[in-house]
Each structure stands twice: as structure tokens, then as C-alpha cells.
Short mmCIF file of C-alpha atoms in Angstrom, two decimals:
data_model
loop_
_atom_site.label_atom_id
_atom_site.label_comp_id
_atom_site.label_asym_id
_atom_site.label_seq_id
_atom_site.Cartn_x
_atom_site.Cartn_y
_atom_site.Cartn_z
CA MET N 705 18.57 -5.25 5.56
CA SER N 706 19.07 -2.98 2.29
CA ASP N 707 22.74 -2.78 3.11
CA ASN N 708 22.70 -6.75 3.07
CA LEU N 709 20.73 -7.00 -0.21
CA ASP N 710 23.44 -7.81 -2.94
CA GLN N 711 22.66 -7.89 -6.94
CA PHE N 712 21.38 -11.39 -6.79
CA ASP N 713 18.89 -10.42 -4.23
CA ARG N 714 18.07 -7.22 -6.04
CA LYS N 715 17.45 -9.55 -9.48
CA ILE N 716 14.94 -11.93 -7.44
CA LEU N 717 13.16 -9.28 -6.03
CA ALA N 718 12.78 -7.35 -9.59
CA ILE N 719 11.31 -10.54 -10.88
CA VAL N 720 9.06 -11.62 -7.75
CA GLN N 721 7.59 -8.37 -7.34
CA ARG N 722 6.41 -8.43 -11.09
CA ASN N 723 5.14 -12.07 -10.56
CA CYS N 724 5.42 -13.68 -7.39
CA LEU N 725 4.73 -17.20 -8.58
CA THR N 726 7.63 -17.29 -11.04
CA ARG N 727 9.30 -20.64 -10.49
CA SER N 728 12.84 -20.60 -8.83
CA GLU N 729 14.09 -22.67 -11.61
CA VAL N 730 13.21 -19.61 -13.96
CA ILE N 731 14.60 -17.26 -11.94
CA ALA N 732 17.93 -19.31 -11.49
CA GLU N 733 18.18 -19.59 -15.17
CA GLU N 734 17.46 -15.87 -15.69
CA ILE N 735 20.02 -14.53 -13.27
CA GLY N 736 22.80 -17.23 -12.96
CA LEU N 737 22.34 -19.11 -9.91
CA SER N 738 20.95 -22.30 -8.87
CA PRO N 739 17.46 -23.05 -7.95
CA SER N 740 18.35 -24.07 -4.45
CA ALA N 741 20.53 -20.82 -3.95
CA VAL N 742 17.10 -18.93 -5.29
CA GLN N 743 14.84 -20.72 -2.82
CA ARG N 744 17.33 -20.01 0.35
CA ARG N 745 17.38 -16.22 -0.67
CA LEU N 746 13.67 -15.98 -1.07
CA LYS N 747 13.10 -17.59 2.14
CA ARG N 748 15.54 -15.33 3.87
CA LEU N 749 13.79 -12.44 1.81
CA ARG N 750 10.44 -13.42 3.93
CA GLN N 751 11.78 -14.03 6.93
CA SER N 752 13.43 -10.79 7.34
CA ARG N 753 10.02 -9.26 5.76
CA VAL N 754 12.01 -7.45 2.72
CA ILE N 755 9.15 -9.38 0.93
CA SER N 756 6.11 -8.66 2.97
CA ALA N 757 3.51 -10.58 1.60
CA ASP N 758 2.65 -12.76 -1.82
CA VAL N 759 -0.59 -11.28 -2.95
CA ALA N 760 -2.51 -11.31 -5.97
CA VAL N 761 -3.45 -7.66 -7.66
CA VAL N 762 -7.09 -7.95 -8.76
CA ASP N 763 -7.77 -5.38 -11.69
CA ASN N 764 -10.76 -3.28 -10.22
CA ARG N 765 -11.85 -2.16 -13.79
CA LYS N 766 -12.83 -6.25 -14.46
CA LEU N 767 -14.30 -6.52 -11.14
CA ASP N 768 -16.40 -3.81 -9.52
CA ASN N 769 -14.66 -0.75 -10.77
CA LEU N 770 -14.84 1.08 -7.47
CA MET N 771 -14.18 4.74 -7.20
CA THR N 772 -11.20 6.04 -6.39
CA PHE N 773 -11.15 9.37 -3.93
CA ILE N 774 -7.57 10.93 -2.61
CA VAL N 775 -8.33 12.56 0.51
CA GLY N 776 -6.61 15.14 2.60
CA LEU N 777 -7.04 14.69 6.11
CA GLU N 778 -6.58 18.01 8.36
CA ILE N 779 -6.18 16.86 12.34
CA GLU N 780 -6.80 19.93 14.60
CA ARG N 781 -3.28 20.63 15.75
CA GLU N 782 -1.09 17.97 15.05
CA ASN N 783 -2.49 15.34 17.39
CA TYR N 784 -0.17 12.48 17.18
CA PRO N 785 -2.51 10.24 19.82
CA VAL N 786 -5.45 10.69 17.53
CA MET N 787 -3.13 10.14 14.57
CA ASP N 788 -1.77 7.13 16.10
CA ARG N 789 -5.44 5.97 17.21
CA PHE N 790 -6.63 6.61 13.19
CA MET N 791 -3.94 4.64 12.13
CA ARG N 792 -4.78 1.61 14.23
CA TRP N 793 -8.37 1.66 12.98
CA ALA N 794 -7.82 2.74 9.18
CA GLN N 795 -5.95 -0.80 9.39
CA GLY N 796 -9.26 -2.65 9.68
CA GLN N 797 -10.78 -0.96 7.04
CA ASP N 798 -10.34 -2.53 3.51
CA THR N 799 -12.05 0.97 1.85
CA PHE N 800 -8.75 2.84 3.08
CA GLN N 801 -6.02 1.37 0.31
CA GLN N 802 -3.23 3.88 1.51
CA ILE N 803 -2.24 6.19 4.02
CA PHE N 804 0.42 8.73 4.05
CA TYR N 805 1.90 11.09 6.84
CA VAL N 806 2.70 14.22 4.99
CA THR N 807 3.84 17.63 5.10
CA GLY N 808 2.08 20.73 3.84
CA ALA N 809 -1.36 21.87 4.07
CA VAL N 810 -3.00 18.57 5.48
CA ASP N 811 -1.77 16.02 7.84
CA LEU N 812 -2.38 12.62 5.90
CA VAL N 813 -3.52 12.12 2.59
CA ALA N 814 -5.67 8.49 2.13
CA VAL N 815 -6.41 6.49 -1.01
CA ILE N 816 -10.13 5.36 -0.23
CA LEU N 817 -12.37 3.44 -2.50
CA ALA N 818 -16.12 3.13 -2.94
CA ARG N 819 -18.60 1.77 -5.06
CA ASP N 820 -19.94 5.27 -5.51
CA VAL N 821 -20.25 9.06 -3.86
CA THR N 822 -23.06 7.95 -1.53
CA GLU N 823 -20.75 5.19 -0.26
CA PHE N 824 -17.83 7.72 0.14
CA ASP N 825 -20.27 10.24 1.87
CA ALA N 826 -21.00 7.45 4.54
CA ILE N 827 -17.30 6.50 5.00
CA ALA N 828 -16.54 10.13 5.33
CA GLU N 829 -19.22 10.68 8.04
CA ALA N 830 -18.11 7.44 9.73
CA THR N 831 -14.86 8.60 9.73
CA MET N 832 -15.35 12.21 11.14
CA SER N 833 -17.92 10.80 13.72
CA GLN N 834 -15.38 8.34 14.73
CA PHE N 835 -12.18 10.78 14.80
CA PRO N 836 -13.95 14.23 15.80
CA GLU N 837 -10.38 15.62 16.05
CA ILE N 838 -10.45 15.56 11.85
CA LYS N 839 -11.17 19.27 10.96
CA ARG N 840 -11.26 18.86 7.44
CA MET N 841 -11.36 16.18 4.81
CA ASN N 842 -10.20 17.61 1.20
CA THR N 843 -11.67 15.25 -1.62
CA ASN N 844 -10.59 14.49 -4.70
CA VAL N 845 -12.47 12.14 -7.10
CA VAL N 846 -10.12 10.41 -9.49
CA LEU N 847 -11.43 10.63 -12.85
CA ASN N 848 -9.13 8.20 -14.48
CA VAL N 849 -6.14 6.35 -13.21
CA LEU N 850 -3.42 7.02 -15.51
CA LYS N 851 -0.71 5.01 -14.12
CA SER N 852 -0.40 2.62 -10.88
CA GLY N 853 2.08 0.89 -9.96
CA LEU N 854 3.22 -1.51 -6.99
CA HIS N 855 6.86 -2.05 -8.47
CA LEU N 856 10.26 -0.24 -6.30
CA PRO N 857 12.58 0.65 -8.57
CA LEU N 858 15.45 -1.57 -7.80
#
């Protein structure tokens, strides 16, 4: 799909990924298209899943101030069926915010949120008991979030 994106699409995406509630009239004036053209483009971008969701980003510091844990998961002998089963399971776990399949000393890197270390330990124990093929969970506790972004560079 990225081959089909022109500069107007990219300008629209740059605006709506910072504020998806920006009205098409405002976008149109900023990029030099009509509001109806912007609406058509937004509809196409959503239908083609370039825009995969319109969500509210909640500031953790103003709500529960959950702790963030960066966890490297090492799986026995790169067991792909287990990784696939784990990924399906993790999709239903709100505490698992992000999971990356990586190269290096671990197979997966997960960003996990928990209220405290005790809750994280329970999450880790449940994960390890559900997936005994996970040999090790190397955990780093985030002390301070210096930058966190959701915007793609366009």
C-alpha cells in the first residue's frame, strides 16, 4: 500500500496520527485539498488498514502510573509453534503492551505493564506456567520514560 500513498495521503496521516479527531475541513485547509477529498482519502486509508485504529492515548502518569517492565523471553530452541501459540495468547493480555520478535540473546522482547513488582511477578509466573518452553524471562524495570512515541516518521 505504501507505493499507493501520495504526498497528500502522507500529509493527512501526519496530521491524524497526532490527533485523529482533527476535522476534515481543518486538514483540507492545511494541505490544500477539499474537505470531501480528505474524507474520501481517510475512508480509503481506513478501509485498506493503513489507519488501523482511531484510539485515545491515555497518559499513564495521570491515571494509575503503572510500572513498565521490558522483558526478554528466551524460548527453547526457537520453538516456532510455541511462539505462535504465545502470540495468540498474548493478544488477549492487556498487560502485554508490545511484543517484538528479535535477533540476539532472546527470542522475544515484551513491554509489560503492572501496578507493582508483586503483580508483575504474578504475570511472569502465569506466563511461565502457561508456556513451560519459555526458558528464561530477563526483566528490566523502567525507572523513567524519557520518550515514548506513537507517531511514524512520514
